[in-house]
mmCIF file of C-alpha atoms in Angstrom:
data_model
loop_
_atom_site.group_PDB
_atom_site.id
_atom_site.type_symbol
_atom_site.label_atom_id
_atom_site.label_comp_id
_atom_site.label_asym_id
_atom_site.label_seq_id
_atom_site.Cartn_x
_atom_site.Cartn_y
_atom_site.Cartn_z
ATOM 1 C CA UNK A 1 0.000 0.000 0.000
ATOM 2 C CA UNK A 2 3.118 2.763 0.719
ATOM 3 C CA UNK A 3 5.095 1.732 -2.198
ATOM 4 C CA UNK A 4 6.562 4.253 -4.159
ATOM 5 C CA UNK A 5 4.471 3.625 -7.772
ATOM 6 C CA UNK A 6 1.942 6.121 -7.436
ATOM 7 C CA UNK A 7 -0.585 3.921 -9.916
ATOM 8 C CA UNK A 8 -0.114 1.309 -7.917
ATOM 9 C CA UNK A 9 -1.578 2.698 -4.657
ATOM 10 C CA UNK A 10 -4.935 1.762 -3.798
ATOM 11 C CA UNK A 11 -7.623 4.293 -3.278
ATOM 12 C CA UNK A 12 -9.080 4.758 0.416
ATOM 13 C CA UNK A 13 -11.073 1.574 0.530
ATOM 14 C CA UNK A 14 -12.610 1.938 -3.098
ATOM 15 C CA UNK A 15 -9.841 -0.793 -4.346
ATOM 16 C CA UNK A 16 -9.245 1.579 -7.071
ATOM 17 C CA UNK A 17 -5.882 2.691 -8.402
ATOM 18 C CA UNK A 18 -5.018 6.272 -8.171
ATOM 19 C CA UNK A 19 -4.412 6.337 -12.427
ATOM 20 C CA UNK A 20 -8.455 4.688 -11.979
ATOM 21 C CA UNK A 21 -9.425 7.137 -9.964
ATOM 22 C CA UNK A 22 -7.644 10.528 -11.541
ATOM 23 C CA UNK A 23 -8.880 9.000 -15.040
ATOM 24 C CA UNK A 24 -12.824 9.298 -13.258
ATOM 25 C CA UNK A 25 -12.442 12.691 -12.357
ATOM 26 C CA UNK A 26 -11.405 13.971 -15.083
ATOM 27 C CA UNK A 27 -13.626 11.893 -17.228
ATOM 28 C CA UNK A 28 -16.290 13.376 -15.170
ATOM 29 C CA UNK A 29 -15.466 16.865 -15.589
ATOM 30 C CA UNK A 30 -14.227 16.068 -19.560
ATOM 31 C CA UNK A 31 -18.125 15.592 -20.110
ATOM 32 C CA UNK A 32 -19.720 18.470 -18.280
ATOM 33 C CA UNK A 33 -17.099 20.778 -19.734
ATOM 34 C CA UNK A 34 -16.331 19.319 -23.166
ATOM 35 C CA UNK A 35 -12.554 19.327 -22.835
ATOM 36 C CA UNK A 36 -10.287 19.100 -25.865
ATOM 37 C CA UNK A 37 -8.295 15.717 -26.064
ATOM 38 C CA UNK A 38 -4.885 18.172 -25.469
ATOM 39 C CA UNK A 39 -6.864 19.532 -22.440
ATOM 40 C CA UNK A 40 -8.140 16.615 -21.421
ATOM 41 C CA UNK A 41 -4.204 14.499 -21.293
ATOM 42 C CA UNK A 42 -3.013 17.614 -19.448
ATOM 43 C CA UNK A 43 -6.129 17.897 -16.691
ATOM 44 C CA UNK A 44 -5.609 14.042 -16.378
ATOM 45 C CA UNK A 45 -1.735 14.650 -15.488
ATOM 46 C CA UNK A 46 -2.564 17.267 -13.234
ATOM 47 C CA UNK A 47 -5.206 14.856 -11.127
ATOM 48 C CA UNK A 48 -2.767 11.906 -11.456
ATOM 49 C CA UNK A 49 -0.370 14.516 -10.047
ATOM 50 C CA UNK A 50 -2.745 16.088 -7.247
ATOM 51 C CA UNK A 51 -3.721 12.509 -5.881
ATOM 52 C CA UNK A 52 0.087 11.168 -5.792
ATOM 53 C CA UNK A 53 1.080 14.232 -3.931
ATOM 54 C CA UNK A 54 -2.288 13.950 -1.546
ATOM 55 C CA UNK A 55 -0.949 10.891 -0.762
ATOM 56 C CA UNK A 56 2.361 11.381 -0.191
ATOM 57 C CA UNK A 57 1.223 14.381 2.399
ATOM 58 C CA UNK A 58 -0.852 12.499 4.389
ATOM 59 C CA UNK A 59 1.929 9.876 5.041
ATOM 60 C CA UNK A 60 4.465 12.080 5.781
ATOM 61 C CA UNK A 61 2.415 14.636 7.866
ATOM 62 C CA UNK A 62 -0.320 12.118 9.414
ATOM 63 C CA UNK A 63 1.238 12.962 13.007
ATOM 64 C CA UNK A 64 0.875 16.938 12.275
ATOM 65 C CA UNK A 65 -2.893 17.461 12.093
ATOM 66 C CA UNK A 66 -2.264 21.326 11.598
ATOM 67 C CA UNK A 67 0.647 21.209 9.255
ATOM 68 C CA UNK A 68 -1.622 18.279 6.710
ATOM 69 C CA UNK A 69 -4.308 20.863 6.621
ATOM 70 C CA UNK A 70 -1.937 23.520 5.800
ATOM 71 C CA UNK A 71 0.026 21.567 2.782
ATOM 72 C CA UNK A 72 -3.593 20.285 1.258
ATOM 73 C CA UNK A 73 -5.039 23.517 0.957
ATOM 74 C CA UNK A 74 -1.794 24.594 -0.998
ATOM 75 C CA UNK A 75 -1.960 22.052 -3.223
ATOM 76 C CA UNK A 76 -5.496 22.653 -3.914
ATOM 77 C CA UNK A 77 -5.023 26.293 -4.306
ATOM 78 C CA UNK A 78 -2.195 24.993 -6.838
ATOM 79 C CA UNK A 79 -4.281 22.407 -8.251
ATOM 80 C CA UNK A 80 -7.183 25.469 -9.249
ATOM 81 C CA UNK A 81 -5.223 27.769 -10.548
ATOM 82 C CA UNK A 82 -3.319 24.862 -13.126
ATOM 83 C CA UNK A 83 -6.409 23.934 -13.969
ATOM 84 C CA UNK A 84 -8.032 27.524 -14.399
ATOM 85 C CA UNK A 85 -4.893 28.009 -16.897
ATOM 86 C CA UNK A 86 -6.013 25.305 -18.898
ATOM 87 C CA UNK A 87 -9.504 25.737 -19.012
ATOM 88 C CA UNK A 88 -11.336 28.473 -21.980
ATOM 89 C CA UNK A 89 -13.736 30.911 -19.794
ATOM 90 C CA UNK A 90 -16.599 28.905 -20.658
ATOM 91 C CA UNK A 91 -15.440 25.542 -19.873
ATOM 92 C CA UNK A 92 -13.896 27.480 -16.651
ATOM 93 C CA UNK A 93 -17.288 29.027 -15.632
ATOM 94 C CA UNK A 94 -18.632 25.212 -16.129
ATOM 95 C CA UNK A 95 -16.340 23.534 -13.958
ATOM 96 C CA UNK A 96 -16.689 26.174 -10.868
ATOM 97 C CA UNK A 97 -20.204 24.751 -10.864
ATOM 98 C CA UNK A 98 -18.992 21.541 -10.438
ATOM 99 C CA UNK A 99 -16.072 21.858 -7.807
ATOM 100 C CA UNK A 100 -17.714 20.811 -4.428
ATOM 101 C CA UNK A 101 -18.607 18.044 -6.024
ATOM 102 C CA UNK A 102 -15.201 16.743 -7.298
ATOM 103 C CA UNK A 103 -13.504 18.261 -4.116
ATOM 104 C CA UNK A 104 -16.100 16.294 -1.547
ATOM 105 C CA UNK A 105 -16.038 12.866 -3.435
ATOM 106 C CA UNK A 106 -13.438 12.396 -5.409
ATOM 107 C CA UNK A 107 -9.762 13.707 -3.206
ATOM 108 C CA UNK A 108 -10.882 11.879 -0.269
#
């Protein structure tokens, strides 16, 4: 479960991988806001890339309650603003709609 492949971790009790589960999300939002295949490869990196480094933060700073908060919302804030740069105004506009929804199921 802590080896260092990324795609090979499993998910938090779905049984998932992490390449499964970025690949869903941005699947999900793909459809809603009718990504580009360019945009669509490059949002996928970036949640393949914002669930390996989740991961990694929780393991190294499970002890420091305060300090895991603190990283996570970084990387979110991070996370948006990547994906705001990829995103046209339209597609953007669509997929602020749809953030609580990919933030509450989908990074626990």
């Amino acid at each position: 479960m802590s080896s260092g492949t990324p795609t090979a971790a499993q998910a938090d009790g779905g049984g998932t991988t992490m390449g499964e589960r970025a690949t869903a999300m941005t699947w999900r939002i793909a459809e809603r806001t009718q990504l580009s295949e360019g945009q669509y490869i490059k949002l996928r990196r970036l949640n393949v890339g914002l669930l390996s480094e989740m991961a990694t933060l929780r393991n190294q700073l499970k002890a420091e309650p305060a300090n895991l908060d603190q990283a996570l919302s970084d990387l979110l804030q991070r996370y948006e603003w990547d994906v705001a740069a990829l995103l046209q105004p339209k597609q953007l506009a669509v997929y602020d709609g749809l953030k609580s929804e990919f933030t509450a199921v989908n990074i626990r």
